[in-house]
Short mmCIF file of C-alpha atoms in Angstrom, two decimals:
data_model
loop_
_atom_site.label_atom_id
_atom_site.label_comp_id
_atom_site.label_asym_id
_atom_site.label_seq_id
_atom_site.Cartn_x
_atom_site.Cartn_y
_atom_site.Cartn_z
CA UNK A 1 -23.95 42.04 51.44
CA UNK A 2 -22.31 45.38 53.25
CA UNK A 3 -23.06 48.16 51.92
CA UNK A 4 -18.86 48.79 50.94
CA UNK A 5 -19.26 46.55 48.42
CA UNK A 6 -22.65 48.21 46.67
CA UNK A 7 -21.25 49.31 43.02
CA UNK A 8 -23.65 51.24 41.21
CA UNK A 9 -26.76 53.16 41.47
CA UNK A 10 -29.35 52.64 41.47
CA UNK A 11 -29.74 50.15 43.86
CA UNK A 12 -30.56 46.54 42.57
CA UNK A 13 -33.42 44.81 43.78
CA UNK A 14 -30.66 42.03 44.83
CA UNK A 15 -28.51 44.38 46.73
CA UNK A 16 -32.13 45.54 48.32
CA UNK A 17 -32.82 42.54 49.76
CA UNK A 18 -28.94 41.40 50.76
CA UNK A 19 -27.55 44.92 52.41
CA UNK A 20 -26.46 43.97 55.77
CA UNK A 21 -27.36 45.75 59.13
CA UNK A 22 -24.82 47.28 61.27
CA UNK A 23 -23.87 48.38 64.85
CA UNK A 24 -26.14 51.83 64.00
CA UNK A 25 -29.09 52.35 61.49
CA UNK A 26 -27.73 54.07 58.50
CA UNK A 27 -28.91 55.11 54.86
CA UNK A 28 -28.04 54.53 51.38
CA UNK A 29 -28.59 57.18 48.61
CA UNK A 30 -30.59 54.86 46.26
CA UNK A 31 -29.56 56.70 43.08
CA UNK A 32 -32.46 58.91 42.18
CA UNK A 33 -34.19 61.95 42.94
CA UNK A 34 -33.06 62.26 46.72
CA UNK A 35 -34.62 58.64 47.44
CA UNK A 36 -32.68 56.51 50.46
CA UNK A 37 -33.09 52.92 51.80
CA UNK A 38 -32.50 52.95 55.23
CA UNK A 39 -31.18 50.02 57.12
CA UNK A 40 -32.07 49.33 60.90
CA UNK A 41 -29.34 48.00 63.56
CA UNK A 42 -32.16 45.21 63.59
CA UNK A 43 -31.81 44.49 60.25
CA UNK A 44 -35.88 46.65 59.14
CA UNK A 45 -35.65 48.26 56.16
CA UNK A 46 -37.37 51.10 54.82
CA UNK A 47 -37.48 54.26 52.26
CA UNK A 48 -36.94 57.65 52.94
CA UNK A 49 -37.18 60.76 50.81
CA UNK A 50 -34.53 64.02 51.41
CA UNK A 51 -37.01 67.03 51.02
CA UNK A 52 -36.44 71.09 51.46
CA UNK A 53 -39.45 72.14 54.14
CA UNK A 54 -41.44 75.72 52.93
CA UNK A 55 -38.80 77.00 55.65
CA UNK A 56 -36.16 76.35 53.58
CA UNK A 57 -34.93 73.45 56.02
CA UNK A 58 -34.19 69.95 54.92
CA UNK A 59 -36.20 67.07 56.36
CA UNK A 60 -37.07 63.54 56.17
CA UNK A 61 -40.13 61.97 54.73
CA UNK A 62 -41.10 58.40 55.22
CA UNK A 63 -42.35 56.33 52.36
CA UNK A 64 -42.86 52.76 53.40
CA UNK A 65 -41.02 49.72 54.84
CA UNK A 66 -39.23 47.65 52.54
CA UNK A 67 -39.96 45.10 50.40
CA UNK A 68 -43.87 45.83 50.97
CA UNK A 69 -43.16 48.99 49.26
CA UNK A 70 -41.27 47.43 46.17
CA UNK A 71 -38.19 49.98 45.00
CA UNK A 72 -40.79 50.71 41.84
CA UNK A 73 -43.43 51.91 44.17
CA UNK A 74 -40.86 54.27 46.18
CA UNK A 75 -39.57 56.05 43.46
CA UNK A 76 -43.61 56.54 42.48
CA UNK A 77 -44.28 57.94 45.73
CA UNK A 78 -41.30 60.13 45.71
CA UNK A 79 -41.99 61.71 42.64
CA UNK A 80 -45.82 62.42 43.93
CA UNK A 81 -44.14 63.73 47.25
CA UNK A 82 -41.59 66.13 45.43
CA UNK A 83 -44.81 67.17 43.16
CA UNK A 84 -46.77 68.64 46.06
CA UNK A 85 -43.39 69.98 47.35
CA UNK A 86 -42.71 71.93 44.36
CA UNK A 87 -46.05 73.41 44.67
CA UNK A 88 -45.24 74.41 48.54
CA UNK A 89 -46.76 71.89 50.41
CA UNK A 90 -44.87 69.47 53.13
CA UNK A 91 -45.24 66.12 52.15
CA UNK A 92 -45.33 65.31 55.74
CA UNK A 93 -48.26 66.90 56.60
CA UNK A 94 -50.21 65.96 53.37
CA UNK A 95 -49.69 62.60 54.51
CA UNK A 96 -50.93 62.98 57.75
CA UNK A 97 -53.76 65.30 56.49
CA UNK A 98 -54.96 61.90 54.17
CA UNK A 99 -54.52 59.59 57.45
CA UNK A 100 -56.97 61.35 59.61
CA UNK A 101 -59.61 62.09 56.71
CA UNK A 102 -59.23 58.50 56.72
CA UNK A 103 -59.07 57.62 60.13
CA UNK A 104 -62.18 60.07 60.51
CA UNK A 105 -63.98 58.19 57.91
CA UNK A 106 -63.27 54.43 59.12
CA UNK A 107 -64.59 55.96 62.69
CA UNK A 108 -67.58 56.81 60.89
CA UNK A 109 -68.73 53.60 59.26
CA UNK A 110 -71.35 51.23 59.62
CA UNK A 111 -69.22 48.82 60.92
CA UNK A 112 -68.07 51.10 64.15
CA UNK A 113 -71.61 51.96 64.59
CA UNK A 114 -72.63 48.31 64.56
CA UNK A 115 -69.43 47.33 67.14
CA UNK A 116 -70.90 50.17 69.63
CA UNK A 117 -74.37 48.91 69.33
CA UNK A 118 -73.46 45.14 69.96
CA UNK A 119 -70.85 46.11 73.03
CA UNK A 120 -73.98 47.98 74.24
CA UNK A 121 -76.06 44.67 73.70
CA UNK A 122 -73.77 42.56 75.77
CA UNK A 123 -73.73 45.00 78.45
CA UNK A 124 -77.25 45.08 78.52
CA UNK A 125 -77.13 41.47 78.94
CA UNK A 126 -78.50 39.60 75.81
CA UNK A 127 -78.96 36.21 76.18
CA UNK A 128 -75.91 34.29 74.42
CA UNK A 129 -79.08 32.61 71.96
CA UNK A 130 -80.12 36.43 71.13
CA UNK A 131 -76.36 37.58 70.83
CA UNK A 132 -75.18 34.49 68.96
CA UNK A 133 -77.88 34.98 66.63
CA UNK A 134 -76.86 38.66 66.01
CA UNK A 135 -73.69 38.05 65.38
CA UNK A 136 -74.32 35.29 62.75
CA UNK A 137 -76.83 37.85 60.59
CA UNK A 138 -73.48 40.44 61.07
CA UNK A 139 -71.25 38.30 59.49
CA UNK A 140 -73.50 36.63 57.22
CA UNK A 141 -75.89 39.66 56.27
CA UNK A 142 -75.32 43.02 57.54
CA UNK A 143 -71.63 44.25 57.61
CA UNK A 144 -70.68 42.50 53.76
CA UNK A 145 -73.43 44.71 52.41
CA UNK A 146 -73.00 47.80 54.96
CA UNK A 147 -70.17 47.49 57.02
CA UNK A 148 -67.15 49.55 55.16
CA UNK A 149 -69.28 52.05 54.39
CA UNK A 150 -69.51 55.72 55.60
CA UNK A 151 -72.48 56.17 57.33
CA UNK A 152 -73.40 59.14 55.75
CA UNK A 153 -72.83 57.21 52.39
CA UNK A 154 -75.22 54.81 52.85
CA UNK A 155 -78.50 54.93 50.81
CA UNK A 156 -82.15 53.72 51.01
CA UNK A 157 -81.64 51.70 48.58
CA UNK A 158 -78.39 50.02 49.80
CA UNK A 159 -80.78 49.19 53.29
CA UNK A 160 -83.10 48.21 50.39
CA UNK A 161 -81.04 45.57 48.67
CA UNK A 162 -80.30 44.38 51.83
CA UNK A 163 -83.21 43.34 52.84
CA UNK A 164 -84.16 42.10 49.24
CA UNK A 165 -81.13 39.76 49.74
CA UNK A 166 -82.27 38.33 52.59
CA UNK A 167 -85.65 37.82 51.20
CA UNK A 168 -84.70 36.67 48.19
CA UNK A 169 -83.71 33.11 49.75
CA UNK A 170 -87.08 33.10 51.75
CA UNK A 171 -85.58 34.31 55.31
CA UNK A 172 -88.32 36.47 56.02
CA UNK A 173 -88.16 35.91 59.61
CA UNK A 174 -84.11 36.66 59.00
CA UNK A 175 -84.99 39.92 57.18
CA UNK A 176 -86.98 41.21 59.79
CA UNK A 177 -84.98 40.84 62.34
CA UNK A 178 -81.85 42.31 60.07
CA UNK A 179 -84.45 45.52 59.52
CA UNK A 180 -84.72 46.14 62.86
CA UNK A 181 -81.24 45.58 63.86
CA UNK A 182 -80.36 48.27 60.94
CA UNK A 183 -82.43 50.66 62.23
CA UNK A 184 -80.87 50.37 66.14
CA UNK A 185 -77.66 50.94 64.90
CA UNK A 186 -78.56 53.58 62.73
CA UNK A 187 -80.64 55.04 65.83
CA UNK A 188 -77.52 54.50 68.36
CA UNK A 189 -75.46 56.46 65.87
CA UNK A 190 -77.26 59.72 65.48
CA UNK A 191 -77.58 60.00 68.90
CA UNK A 192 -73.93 59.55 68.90
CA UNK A 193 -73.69 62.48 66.47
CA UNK A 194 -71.93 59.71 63.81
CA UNK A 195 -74.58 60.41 61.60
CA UNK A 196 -77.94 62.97 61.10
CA UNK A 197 -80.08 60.10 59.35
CA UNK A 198 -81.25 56.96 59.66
CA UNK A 199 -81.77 55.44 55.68
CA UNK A 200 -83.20 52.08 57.20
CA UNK A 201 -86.62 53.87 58.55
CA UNK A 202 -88.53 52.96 56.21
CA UNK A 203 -87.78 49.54 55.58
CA UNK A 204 -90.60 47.63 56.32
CA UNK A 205 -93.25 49.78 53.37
CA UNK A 206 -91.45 47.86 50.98
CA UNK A 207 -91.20 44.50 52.81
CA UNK A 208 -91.78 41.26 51.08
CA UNK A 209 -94.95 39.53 52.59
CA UNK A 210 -93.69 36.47 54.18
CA UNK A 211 -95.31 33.22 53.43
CA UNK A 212 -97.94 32.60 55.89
CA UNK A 213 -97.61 30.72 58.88
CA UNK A 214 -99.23 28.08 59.66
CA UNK A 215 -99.18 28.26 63.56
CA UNK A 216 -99.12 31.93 64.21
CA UNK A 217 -99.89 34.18 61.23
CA UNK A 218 -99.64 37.74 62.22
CA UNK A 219 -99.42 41.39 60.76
CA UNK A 220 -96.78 43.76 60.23
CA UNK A 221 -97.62 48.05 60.56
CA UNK A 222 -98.14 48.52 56.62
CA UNK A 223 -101.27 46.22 57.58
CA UNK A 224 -102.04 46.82 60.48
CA UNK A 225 -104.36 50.30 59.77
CA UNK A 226 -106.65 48.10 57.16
CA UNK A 227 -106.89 45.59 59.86
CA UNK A 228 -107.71 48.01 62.90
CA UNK A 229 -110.58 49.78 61.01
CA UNK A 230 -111.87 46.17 60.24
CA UNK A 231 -112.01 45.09 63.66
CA UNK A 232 -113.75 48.47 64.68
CA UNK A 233 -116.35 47.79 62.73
CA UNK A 234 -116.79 43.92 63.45
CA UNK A 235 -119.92 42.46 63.93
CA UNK A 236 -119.21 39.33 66.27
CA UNK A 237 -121.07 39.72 69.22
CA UNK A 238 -119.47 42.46 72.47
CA UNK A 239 -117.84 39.82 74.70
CA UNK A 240 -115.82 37.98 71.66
CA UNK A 241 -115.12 41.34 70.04
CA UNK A 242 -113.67 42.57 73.41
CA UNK A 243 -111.53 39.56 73.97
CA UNK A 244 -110.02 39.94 70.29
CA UNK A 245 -109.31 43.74 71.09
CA UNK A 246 -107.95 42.72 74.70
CA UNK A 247 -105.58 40.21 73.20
CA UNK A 248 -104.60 42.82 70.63
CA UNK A 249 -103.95 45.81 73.11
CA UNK A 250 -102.15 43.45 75.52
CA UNK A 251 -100.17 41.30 73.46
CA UNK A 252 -101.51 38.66 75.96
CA UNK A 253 -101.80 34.98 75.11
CA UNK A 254 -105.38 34.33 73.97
CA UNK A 255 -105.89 31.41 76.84
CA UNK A 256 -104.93 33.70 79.51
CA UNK A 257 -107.42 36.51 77.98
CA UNK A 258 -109.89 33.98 77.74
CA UNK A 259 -109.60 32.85 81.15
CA UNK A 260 -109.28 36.46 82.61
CA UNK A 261 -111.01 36.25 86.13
CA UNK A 262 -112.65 39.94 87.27
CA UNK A 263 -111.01 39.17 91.08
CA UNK A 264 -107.60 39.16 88.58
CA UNK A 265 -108.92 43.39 86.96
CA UNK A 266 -108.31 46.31 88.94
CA UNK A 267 -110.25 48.48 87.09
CA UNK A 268 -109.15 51.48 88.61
CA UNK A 269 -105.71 51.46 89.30
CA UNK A 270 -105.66 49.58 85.46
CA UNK A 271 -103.68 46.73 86.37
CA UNK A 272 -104.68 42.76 85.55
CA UNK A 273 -102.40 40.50 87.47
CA UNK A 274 -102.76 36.65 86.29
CA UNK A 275 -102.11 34.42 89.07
CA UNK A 276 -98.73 32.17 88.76
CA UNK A 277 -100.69 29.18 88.62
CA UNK A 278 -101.80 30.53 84.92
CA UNK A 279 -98.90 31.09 83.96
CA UNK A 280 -95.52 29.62 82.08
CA UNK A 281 -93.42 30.94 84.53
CA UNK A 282 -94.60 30.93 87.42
CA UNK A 283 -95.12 33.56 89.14
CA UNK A 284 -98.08 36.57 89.29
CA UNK A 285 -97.73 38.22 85.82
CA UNK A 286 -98.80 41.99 85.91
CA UNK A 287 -100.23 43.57 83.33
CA UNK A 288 -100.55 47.44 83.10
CA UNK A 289 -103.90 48.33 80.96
CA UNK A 290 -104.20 51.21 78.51
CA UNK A 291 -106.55 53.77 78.60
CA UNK A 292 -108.44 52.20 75.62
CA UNK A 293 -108.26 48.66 77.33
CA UNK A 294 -109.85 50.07 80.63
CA UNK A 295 -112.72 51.72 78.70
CA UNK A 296 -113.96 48.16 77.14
CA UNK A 297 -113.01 46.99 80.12
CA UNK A 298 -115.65 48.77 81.54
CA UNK A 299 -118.19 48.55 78.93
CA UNK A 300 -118.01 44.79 79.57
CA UNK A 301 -118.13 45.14 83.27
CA UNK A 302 -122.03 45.83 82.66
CA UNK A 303 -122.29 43.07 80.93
CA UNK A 304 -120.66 40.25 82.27
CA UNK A 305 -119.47 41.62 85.52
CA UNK A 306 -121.40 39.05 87.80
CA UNK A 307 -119.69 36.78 86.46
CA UNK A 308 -116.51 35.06 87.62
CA UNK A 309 -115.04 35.36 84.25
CA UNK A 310 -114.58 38.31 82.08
CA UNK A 311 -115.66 36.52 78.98
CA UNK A 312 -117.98 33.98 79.98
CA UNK A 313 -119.49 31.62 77.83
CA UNK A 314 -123.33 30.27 76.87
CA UNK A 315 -122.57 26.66 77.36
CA UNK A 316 -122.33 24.75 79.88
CA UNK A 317 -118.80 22.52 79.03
CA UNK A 318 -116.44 25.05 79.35
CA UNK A 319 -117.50 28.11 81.55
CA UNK A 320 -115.36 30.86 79.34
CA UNK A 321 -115.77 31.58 74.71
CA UNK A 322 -113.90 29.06 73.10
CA UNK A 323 -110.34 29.12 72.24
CA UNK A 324 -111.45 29.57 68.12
CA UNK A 325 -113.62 32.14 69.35
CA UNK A 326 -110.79 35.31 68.72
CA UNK A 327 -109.21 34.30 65.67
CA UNK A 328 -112.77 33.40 63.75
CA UNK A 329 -113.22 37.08 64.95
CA UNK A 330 -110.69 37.93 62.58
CA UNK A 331 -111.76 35.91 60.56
CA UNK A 332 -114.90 37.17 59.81
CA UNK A 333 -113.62 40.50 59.46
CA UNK A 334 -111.62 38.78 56.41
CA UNK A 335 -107.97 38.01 58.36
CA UNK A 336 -108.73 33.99 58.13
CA UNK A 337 -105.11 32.80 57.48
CA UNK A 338 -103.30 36.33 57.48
CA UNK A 339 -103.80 37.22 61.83
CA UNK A 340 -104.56 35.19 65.23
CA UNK A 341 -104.86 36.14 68.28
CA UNK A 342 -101.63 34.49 69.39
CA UNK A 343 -100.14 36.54 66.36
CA UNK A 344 -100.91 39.63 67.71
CA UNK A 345 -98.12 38.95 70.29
CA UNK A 346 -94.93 38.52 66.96
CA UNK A 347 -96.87 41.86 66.06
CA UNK A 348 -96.90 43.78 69.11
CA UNK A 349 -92.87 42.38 69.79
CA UNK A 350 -92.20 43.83 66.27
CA UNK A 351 -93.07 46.96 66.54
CA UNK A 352 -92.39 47.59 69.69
CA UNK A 353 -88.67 46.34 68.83
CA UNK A 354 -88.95 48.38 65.97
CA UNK A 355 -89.11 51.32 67.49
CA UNK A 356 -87.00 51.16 70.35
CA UNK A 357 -88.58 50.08 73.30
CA UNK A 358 -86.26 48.13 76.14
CA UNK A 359 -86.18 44.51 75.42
CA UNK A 360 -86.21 43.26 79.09
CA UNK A 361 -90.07 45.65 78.91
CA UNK A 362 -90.82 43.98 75.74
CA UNK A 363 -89.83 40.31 77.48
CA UNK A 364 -91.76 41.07 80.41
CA UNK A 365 -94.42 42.52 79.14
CA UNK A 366 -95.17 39.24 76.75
CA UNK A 367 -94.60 36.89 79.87
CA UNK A 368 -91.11 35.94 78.23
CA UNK A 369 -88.99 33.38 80.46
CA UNK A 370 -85.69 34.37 81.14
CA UNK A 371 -83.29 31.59 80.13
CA UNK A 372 -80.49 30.53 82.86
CA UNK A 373 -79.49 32.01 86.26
CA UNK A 374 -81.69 35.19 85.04
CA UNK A 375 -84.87 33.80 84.78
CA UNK A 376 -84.51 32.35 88.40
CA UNK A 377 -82.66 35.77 90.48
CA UNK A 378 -83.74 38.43 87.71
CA UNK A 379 -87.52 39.76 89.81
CA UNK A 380 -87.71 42.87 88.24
CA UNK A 381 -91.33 43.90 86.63
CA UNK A 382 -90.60 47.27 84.85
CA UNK A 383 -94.12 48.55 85.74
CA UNK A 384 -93.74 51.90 85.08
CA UNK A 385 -91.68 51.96 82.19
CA UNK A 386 -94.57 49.06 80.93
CA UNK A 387 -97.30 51.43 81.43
CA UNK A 388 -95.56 53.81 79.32
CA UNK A 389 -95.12 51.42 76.70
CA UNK A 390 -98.61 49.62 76.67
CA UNK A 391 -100.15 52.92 76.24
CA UNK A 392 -98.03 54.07 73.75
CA UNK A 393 -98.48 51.06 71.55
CA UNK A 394 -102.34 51.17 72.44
CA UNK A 395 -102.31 55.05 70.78
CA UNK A 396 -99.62 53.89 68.17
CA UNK A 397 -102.27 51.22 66.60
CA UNK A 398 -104.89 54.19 67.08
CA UNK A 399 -102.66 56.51 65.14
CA UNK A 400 -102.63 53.47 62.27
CA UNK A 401 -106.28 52.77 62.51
CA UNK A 402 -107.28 56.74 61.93
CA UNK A 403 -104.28 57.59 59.79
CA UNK A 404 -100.50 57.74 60.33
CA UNK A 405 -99.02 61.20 59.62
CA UNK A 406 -95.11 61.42 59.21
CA UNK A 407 -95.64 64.26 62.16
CA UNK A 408 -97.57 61.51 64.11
CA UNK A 409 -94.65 59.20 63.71
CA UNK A 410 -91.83 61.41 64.41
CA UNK A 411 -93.79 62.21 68.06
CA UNK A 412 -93.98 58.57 68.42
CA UNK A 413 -90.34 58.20 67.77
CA UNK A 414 -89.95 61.05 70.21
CA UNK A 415 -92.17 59.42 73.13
CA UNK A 416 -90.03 56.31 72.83
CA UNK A 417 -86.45 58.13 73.24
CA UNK A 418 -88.09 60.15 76.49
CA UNK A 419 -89.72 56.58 78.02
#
């Protein structure tokens, strides 16, 4: 209808939704309290409130499009709007005030922190297995349960029910993966300055003790200081004990430990480089040696150092220990079931994902193939940021076997963010 044949106020709902546009915009006095609908040349509609500024001057203050903001709802927000005016303050610039306390908090959720961190992953290069998987436990697992909430809202024990969740329908190997996720976006946003704490740290003391597997059981830190102290005092015999610890410092497969050559050990410049003929991909894997590697390195060189073979064995079949030989080390030591030697590699990946450490270093330091067009033009060894990070886990699991300290940890924390 045109609006010369509206005849009576307050405007109708009907006479809302008919009024006609015109050559120019123009407004309608609805009937109450200085409210307007406002018509568009394009035929938009919309509500507008006639308010006297703290100057004294008249102004104009939008209240919503029409019909999403229903004629009931206008006169609502009019009456809130001429509230604050009659205590002196500009609806206006309330309104704006609200929109960037809210803009300011949505910048500051868990969600935005968990875009920045996956944008970073991509750009990193991720494989599209490894990003398709993240993005399935985002959906599925992470941003329902964190995602529209203020980072400096979440809780312990919201990270806590989270991982419960997860747990509950026996994803363990899920949950994990969602803890450590957690805690790189929490890490990625304080040192954005989004947020001063991280309430995922502490995530995996109150893990649920996954099932164990039957192929390659393996620890996790809160049992990983029992274990360490165990081993220390084992009493299988120096050569088997010093290819368990090997396989344990190196996160190296227990065949290629087993069949460690001393023409492969540079003792002194603490390198062990396993021809590619040994190895699943290929090519000459490197391995840089901690300081506490080296050092039974050496013990054993007195031992078995004439030798062609670092662990050599007493028959005459196979010329190197067994391949039960490491994990019935553990075994003894009371780990039958619970840690293998192979397992010792999901442990070292764990924690040193956990903390921070550059997956393409983690992937090249466990002899990972690249998948694709990677794998074949991607050459690059990362030996110096490896040493950093072999040693570091070597005097991490030293730190566990004599006694983690939270000061202990938060250098650890600190020697991972300057590697």
């Amino acid at each position: 209808m045109k609006r010369s044949e509206i005849k009576r106020r307050p405007l109708a709902d009907t006479v809302l939704a008919s009024l006609e546009p015109e050559e120019k915009e123009y407004r309608e006095n609805y009937g109450i309290d200085r409210l307007y609908f406002v018509v568009s040349s394009t035929g938009r509609k919309r509500w507008e409130l006639r308010f006297k500024k703290p100057d004294g001057k008249w102004g104009w203050h939008g209240l919503g499009s029409y019909p999403d903001v229903t004629a009931k709802k206008a006169r609502d927000k009019a009456q809130e709007a001429q509230r604050l005016n009659a205590d002196g303050v500009d609806p206006i610039t309330h309104k704006a005030n609200i929109k960037a306390s809210r803009d300011a908090a949505q910048a500051n959720t868990f969600k935005a922190a968990a875009d920045l961190w996956l944008e970073k992953k991509v750009k990193d290069g991720r494989a599209e297995k490894t990003l398709a998987g993240i993005n399935g436990a985002l959906t599925n697992d992470i941003l329902p349960a964190l995602g529209s909430k203020p980072l400096n809202k979440i809780t312990r024990a919201d990270c806590a029910n989270l991982q419960a969740s997860i747990e509950s329908r026996g994803a363990h190997n899920t949950a994990e993966k969602v803890r450590v996720w957690v805690n790189q976006i929490f890490g990625l946003a304080i040192a954005r300055g989004m947020t001063e704490n991280n309430p995922a740290s502490n995530l995996i003391d109150i893990a649920e003790k996954a099932p164990a597997e039957t192929q390659y059981p393996h620890l996790v830190e809160s049992e990983l200081p029992e274990f360490l102290r165990a081993l220390e005092m084992s009493s299988s015999g120096t050569i088997v004990r010093t290819a368990s610890w090997l396989t344990l410092l190196t996160a190296s497969r227990p065949g290629m430990t087993r069949w460690a050559e001393w023409s492969e050990v540079d003792v002194e410049g603490a390198l062990w480089t396993v021809p590619a003929v040994k190895m699943k991909m290929r090519r000459d894997h490197v391995v840089p040696l901690p300081v506490q590697a080296v050092e039974m390195i050496k013990d054993l060189q007195r031992l078995t150092g004439r030798s062609r073979y670092l662990f050599p064995s007493s028959g005459e079949k196979v010329p190197v220990i067994s391949d039960a030989s490491i994990n019935k080390c553990f075994a003894l030591i009371g780990y039958k079931g619970r840690m293998t030697g192979h397992g010792s590699r999901h442990t070292c990946e764990t924690l040193l994902s956990e903390y921070g450490w550059d997956e393409n270093w983690r992937d090249m330091h466990l002899a990972h193939k690249k998948a694709g067009l990677k794998g074949v033009y991607d050459k690059a060894t990362y030996l110096p940021q490896r040493r950093k990070m072999v040693q570091w886990y070597a005097d991490y699991l030293d730190a566990l076997r004599e006694g983690m300290t939270e000061e202990k940890r938060s250098g650890f924390k600190a020697a991972v963010n300057a590697g």
